[in-house]
PDB file of C-alpha atoms in Angstrom:
ATOM      1  CA  MET P   1     216.656 101.955 228.567  1.00  0.00           C
ATOM      2  CA  SER P   2     217.889 105.609 227.718  1.00  0.00           C
ATOM      3  CA  THR P   3     215.644 107.952 225.884  1.00  0.00           C
ATOM      4  CA  ASP P   4     219.048 110.030 224.915  1.00  0.00           C
ATOM      5  CA  ALA P   5     219.073 109.923 220.927  1.00  0.00           C
ATOM      6  CA  ILE P   6     222.997 109.691 220.920  1.00  0.00           C
ATOM      7  CA  VAL P   7     222.869 106.953 223.269  1.00  0.00           C
ATOM      8  CA  ILE P   8     220.171 105.279 221.386  1.00  0.00           C
ATOM      9  CA  LEU P   9     221.860 105.337 217.862  1.00  0.00           C
ATOM     10  CA  LYS P  10     225.293 104.160 219.510  1.00  0.00           C
ATOM     11  CA  ASP P  11     223.504 101.273 220.821  1.00  0.00           C
ATOM     12  CA  ASP P  12     222.440 100.706 217.304  1.00  0.00           C
ATOM     13  CA  HIS P  13     225.903 101.028 216.072  1.00  0.00           C
ATOM     14  CA  LYS P  14     227.216  98.367 218.229  1.00  0.00           C
ATOM     15  CA  GLU P  15     224.782  95.913 217.109  1.00  0.00           C
ATOM     16  CA  ILE P  16     225.395  96.665 213.863  1.00  0.00           C
ATOM     17  CA  ARG P  17     228.969  96.417 214.695  1.00  0.00           C
ATOM     18  CA  LYS P  18     228.720  93.162 216.090  1.00  0.00           C
ATOM     19  CA  LEU P  19     226.801  91.639 213.033  1.00  0.00           C
ATOM     20  CA  PHE P  20     229.550  93.098 211.158  1.00  0.00           C
ATOM     21  CA  ARG P  21     232.416  91.338 212.998  1.00  0.00           C
ATOM     22  CA  ASP P  22     230.120  88.203 212.915  1.00  0.00           C
ATOM     23  CA  PHE P  23     230.082  88.440 209.114  1.00  0.00           C
ATOM     24  CA  LYS P  24     233.714  88.901 208.991  1.00  0.00           C
ATOM     25  CA  SER P  25     234.602  85.786 210.892  1.00  0.00           C
ATOM     26  CA  GLN P  26     233.034  83.468 209.091  1.00  0.00           C
ATOM     27  CA  GLY P  27     234.779  81.306 206.266  1.00  0.00           C
ATOM     28  CA  PRO P  28     234.301  81.402 202.517  1.00  0.00           C
ATOM     29  CA  ASN P  29     232.286  78.349 202.586  1.00  0.00           C
ATOM     30  CA  ALA P  30     229.838  79.514 205.376  1.00  0.00           C
ATOM     31  CA  THR P  31     227.009  80.841 202.602  1.00  0.00           C
ATOM     32  CA  LYS P  32     223.880  79.990 204.949  1.00  0.00           C
ATOM     33  CA  THR P  33     225.412  81.324 207.847  1.00  0.00           C
ATOM     34  CA  LYS P  34     226.484  84.627 205.907  1.00  0.00           C
ATOM     35  CA  GLY P  35     223.065  84.642 204.414  1.00  0.00           C
ATOM     36  CA  LYS P  36     221.339  85.003 207.788  1.00  0.00           C
ATOM     37  CA  ILE P  37     223.622  87.307 209.070  1.00  0.00           C
ATOM     38  CA  VAL P  38     223.303  89.509 205.938  1.00  0.00           C
ATOM     39  CA  ASP P  39     219.326  89.210 206.512  1.00  0.00           C
ATOM     40  CA  GLN P  40     220.400  90.757 210.329  1.00  0.00           C
ATOM     41  CA  ILE P  41     222.363  93.538 208.768  1.00  0.00           C
ATOM     42  CA  ILE P  42     219.467  94.233 206.417  1.00  0.00           C
ATOM     43  CA  GLU P  43     217.066  94.851 208.852  1.00  0.00           C
ATOM     44  CA  ALA P  44     219.064  96.598 211.682  1.00  0.00           C
ATOM     45  CA  LEU P  45     220.181  99.006 208.597  1.00  0.00           C
ATOM     46  CA  THR P  46     216.722  99.415 207.607  1.00  0.00           C
ATOM     47  CA  VAL P  47     215.444 100.372 210.601  1.00  0.00           C
ATOM     48  CA  HIS P  48     218.606 102.408 211.955  1.00  0.00           C
ATOM     49  CA  THR P  49     218.555 104.539 208.787  1.00  0.00           C
ATOM     50  CA  TYR P  50     214.661 105.120 209.170  1.00  0.00           C
ATOM     51  CA  ILE P  51     214.893 106.621 212.732  1.00  0.00           C
ATOM     52  CA  GLU P  52     217.735 108.906 211.551  1.00  0.00           C
ATOM     53  CA  ASN P  53     216.634 110.005 208.210  1.00  0.00           C
ATOM     54  CA  GLU P  54     212.787 110.500 209.913  1.00  0.00           C
ATOM     55  CA  CYS P  55     213.514 112.240 213.314  1.00  0.00           C
ATOM     56  CA  MET P  56     217.417 112.696 213.961  1.00  0.00           C
ATOM     57  CA  TYR P  57     218.382 114.457 210.974  1.00  0.00           C
ATOM     58  CA  PRO P  58     215.462 116.733 210.600  1.00  0.00           C
ATOM     59  CA  GLU P  59     215.412 117.467 214.235  1.00  0.00           C
ATOM     60  CA  ILE P  60     219.479 118.448 213.943  1.00  0.00           C
ATOM     61  CA  ARG P  61     218.670 120.249 210.887  1.00  0.00           C
ATOM     62  CA  LYS P  62     216.041 122.660 212.651  1.00  0.00           C
ATOM     63  CA  ARG P  63     218.009 122.794 215.978  1.00  0.00           C
ATOM     64  CA  VAL P  64     221.349 123.180 214.969  1.00  0.00           C
ATOM     65  CA  PRO P  65     221.587 124.922 211.500  1.00  0.00           C
ATOM     66  CA  ASP P  66     225.288 124.900 211.837  1.00  0.00           C
ATOM     67  CA  LEU P  67     225.411 121.180 211.079  1.00  0.00           C
ATOM     68  CA  GLU P  68     223.553 121.608 207.877  1.00  0.00           C
ATOM     69  CA  ASP P  69     226.401 120.226 205.661  1.00  0.00           C
ATOM     70  CA  ASP P  70     226.998 116.970 208.159  1.00  0.00           C
ATOM     71  CA  ILE P  71     223.406 116.092 207.696  1.00  0.00           C
ATOM     72  CA  LEU P  72     223.612 116.395 204.162  1.00  0.00           C
ATOM     73  CA  GLU P  73     226.549 114.202 203.735  1.00  0.00           C
ATOM     74  CA  SER P  74     225.024 111.682 206.253  1.00  0.00           C
ATOM     75  CA  TYR P  75     221.957 111.500 203.958  1.00  0.00           C
ATOM     76  CA  GLU P  76     223.908 110.583 201.200  1.00  0.00           C
ATOM     77  CA  GLU P  77     226.071 108.056 202.982  1.00  0.00           C
ATOM     78  CA  HIS P  78     222.403 106.314 203.921  1.00  0.00           C
ATOM     79  CA  HIS P  79     221.551 106.593 200.461  1.00  0.00           C
ATOM     80  CA  VAL P  80     224.509 104.468 199.222  1.00  0.00           C
ATOM     81  CA  ALA P  81     223.734 101.899 202.267  1.00  0.00           C
ATOM     82  CA  ASP P  82     220.353 101.752 200.936  1.00  0.00           C
ATOM     83  CA  VAL P  83     221.090 100.858 197.320  1.00  0.00           C
ATOM     84  CA  LEU P  84     223.721  98.153 198.276  1.00  0.00           C
ATOM     85  CA  VAL P  85     221.019  97.048 201.061  1.00  0.00           C
ATOM     86  CA  VAL P  86     218.417  96.791 198.448  1.00  0.00           C
ATOM     87  CA  GLU P  87     220.785  95.076 195.959  1.00  0.00           C
ATOM     88  CA  LEU P  88     222.022  92.621 198.614  1.00  0.00           C
ATOM     89  CA  ALA P  89     218.549  92.057 199.502  1.00  0.00           C
ATOM     90  CA  ALA P  90     217.828  90.483 195.941  1.00  0.00           C
ATOM     91  CA  LEU P  91     220.737  88.266 195.816  1.00  0.00           C
ATOM     92  CA  LYS P  92     221.223  85.037 197.128  1.00  0.00           C
ATOM     93  CA  PRO P  93     224.290  84.345 199.516  1.00  0.00           C
ATOM     94  CA  ASP P  94     225.897  81.844 196.967  1.00  0.00           C
ATOM     95  CA  SER P  95     226.105  84.705 194.385  1.00  0.00           C
ATOM     96  CA  GLU P  96     229.508  85.432 193.447  1.00  0.00           C
ATOM     97  CA  ARG P  97     228.936  89.143 194.182  1.00  0.00           C
ATOM     98  CA  PHE P  98     227.377  88.529 197.833  1.00  0.00           C
ATOM     99  CA  ASP P  99     230.180  88.757 199.965  1.00  0.00           C
ATOM    100  CA  ALA P 100     232.196  91.466 197.977  1.00  0.00           C
ATOM    101  CA  LYS P 101     228.956  93.673 198.231  1.00  0.00           C
ATOM    102  CA  THR P 102     228.497  92.741 201.649  1.00  0.00           C
ATOM    103  CA  THR P 103     232.149  94.033 202.291  1.00  0.00           C
ATOM    104  CA  VAL P 104     231.805  97.147 200.546  1.00  0.00           C
ATOM    105  CA  LEU P 105     228.377  98.064 202.502  1.00  0.00           C
ATOM    106  CA  ILE P 106     230.281  96.906 206.030  1.00  0.00           C
ATOM    107  CA  GLU P 107     232.996  99.674 204.826  1.00  0.00           C
ATOM    108  CA  ASN P 108     230.685 102.180 203.698  1.00  0.00           C
ATOM    109  CA  VAL P 109     228.545 102.063 207.003  1.00  0.00           C
ATOM    110  CA  GLU P 110     231.903 101.825 209.310  1.00  0.00           C
ATOM    111  CA  HIS P 111     233.166 105.115 207.703  1.00  0.00           C
ATOM    112  CA  HIS P 112     229.733 106.701 208.514  1.00  0.00           C
ATOM    113  CA  ILE P 113     229.571 105.295 212.002  1.00  0.00           C
ATOM    114  CA  GLU P 114     232.685 106.635 212.662  1.00  0.00           C
ATOM    115  CA  GLU P 115     232.117 110.263 211.565  1.00  0.00           C
ATOM    116  CA  GLU P 116     228.971 110.334 213.549  1.00  0.00           C
ATOM    117  CA  GLU P 117     230.484 109.147 216.623  1.00  0.00           C
ATOM    118  CA  ASP P 118     233.742 111.215 216.467  1.00  0.00           C
ATOM    119  CA  GLU P 119     232.797 114.368 214.658  1.00  0.00           C
ATOM    120  CA  TRP P 120     229.218 114.639 214.599  1.00  0.00           C
ATOM    121  CA  PHE P 121     227.823 113.441 217.693  1.00  0.00           C
ATOM    122  CA  PRO P 122     229.941 115.508 220.155  1.00  0.00           C
ATOM    123  CA  LYS P 123     229.139 118.770 218.394  1.00  0.00           C
ATOM    124  CA  VAL P 124     225.168 117.769 218.558  1.00  0.00           C
ATOM    125  CA  ARG P 125     225.338 116.917 222.398  1.00  0.00           C
ATOM    126  CA  GLU P 126     227.406 120.306 222.828  1.00  0.00           C
ATOM    127  CA  ALA P 127     224.578 122.279 220.893  1.00  0.00           C
ATOM    128  CA  LEU P 128     221.567 120.755 222.954  1.00  0.00           C
ATOM    129  CA  GLY P 129     221.020 119.817 226.079  1.00  0.00           C
ATOM    130  CA  ARG P 130     219.778 116.678 227.820  1.00  0.00           C
ATOM    131  CA  LYS P 131     216.071 117.411 227.433  1.00  0.00           C
ATOM    132  CA  ASP P 132     216.394 118.029 223.692  1.00  0.00           C
ATOM    133  CA  LEU P 133     218.293 114.812 223.059  1.00  0.00           C
ATOM    134  CA  GLN P 134     215.439 113.274 225.344  1.00  0.00           C
ATOM    135  CA  GLU P 135     212.833 114.446 223.408  1.00  0.00           C
ATOM    136  CA  ILE P 136     214.360 113.509 220.281  1.00  0.00           C
ATOM    137  CA  GLY P 137     215.244 109.918 221.524  1.00  0.00           C
ATOM    138  CA  GLU P 138     211.501 109.365 222.740  1.00  0.00           C
ATOM    139  CA  GLU P 139     210.358 109.982 219.044  1.00  0.00           C
ATOM    140  CA  MET P 140     213.269 107.913 217.908  1.00  0.00           C
ATOM    141  CA  LEU P 141     211.811 104.903 219.912  1.00  0.00           C
ATOM    142  CA  ARG P 142     208.383 105.623 218.747  1.00  0.00           C
ATOM    143  CA  LEU P 143     209.414 105.351 215.211  1.00  0.00           C
ATOM    144  CA  LYS P 144     211.612 102.358 215.828  1.00  0.00           C
ATOM    145  CA  GLU P 145     208.276 100.294 216.865  1.00  0.00           C
ATOM    146  CA  LYS P 146     206.801 100.808 213.372  1.00  0.00           C
ATOM    147  CA  ALA P 147     210.201 101.297 211.495  1.00  0.00           C
ATOM    148  CA  PRO P 148     210.182  99.140 207.830  1.00  0.00           C
ATOM    149  CA  ARG P 149     212.071  95.795 208.646  1.00  0.00           C
ATOM    150  CA  ARG P 150     212.830  95.242 205.029  1.00  0.00           C
ATOM    151  CA  PRO P 151     213.817  97.645 202.030  1.00  0.00           C
ATOM    152  CA  SER P 152     211.021  96.252 200.212  1.00  0.00           C
ATOM    153  CA  GLN P 153     208.471  97.850 202.614  1.00  0.00           C
ATOM    154  CA  PRO P 154     206.958 101.164 201.135  1.00  0.00           C
ATOM    155  CA  SER P 155     207.970 102.925 204.175  1.00  0.00           C
ATOM    156  CA  ALA P 156     211.864 101.814 203.191  1.00  0.00           C
ATOM    157  CA  LEU P 157     211.358 102.555 199.528  1.00  0.00           C
ATOM    158  CA  LYS P 158     209.940 105.665 200.280  1.00  0.00           C
ATOM    159  CA  LYS P 159     212.945 106.647 202.010  1.00  0.00           C
ATOM    160  CA  THR P 160     215.315 105.327 199.300  1.00  0.00           C
ATOM    161  CA  VAL P 161     213.356 107.265 196.591  1.00  0.00           C
ATOM    162  CA  ASP P 162     213.387 110.499 198.755  1.00  0.00           C
ATOM    163  CA  ALA P 163     217.239 110.215 198.951  1.00  0.00           C
ATOM    164  CA  ILE P 164     217.311 109.835 194.885  1.00  0.00           C
ATOM    165  CA  LEU P 165     215.045 112.528 193.932  1.00  0.00           C
ATOM    166  CA  LYS P 166     215.522 115.359 196.718  1.00  0.00           C
TER     167      LYS P 166
END
């Protein structure tokens, strides 16, 4: 497994996109299956946004100040995703708004991933050397081990509250 921070995040993105495709491929009556897939999406996004908010974004803010606006926008995009994830976690899969809310989450996260991969990551890679990206990646992997898996866990709630209050 690579310890390059960008490679780690892109691997997460691949996993998240696969879950999105799995959800979209289900028929309208696949309520139980959709519920299981959304549980996996919630866990993947909770872990992913945690390691970005706790490590990647603060490190890039310190090391590449020119990307401050990109980082602030990413925090806001995470905030929107966090709110939707919290709401989805409280919904039953047979709720009339479950599919619609999941679709909005997917659209928002896909936009965020595209911006990161197409615009932000190339700038980060250009500004930082291999050693810096590996240092950041190693810390992200450590954080991933203890990252919250559900939005109701205290460290995930703190991240959501910080996004609202800061």
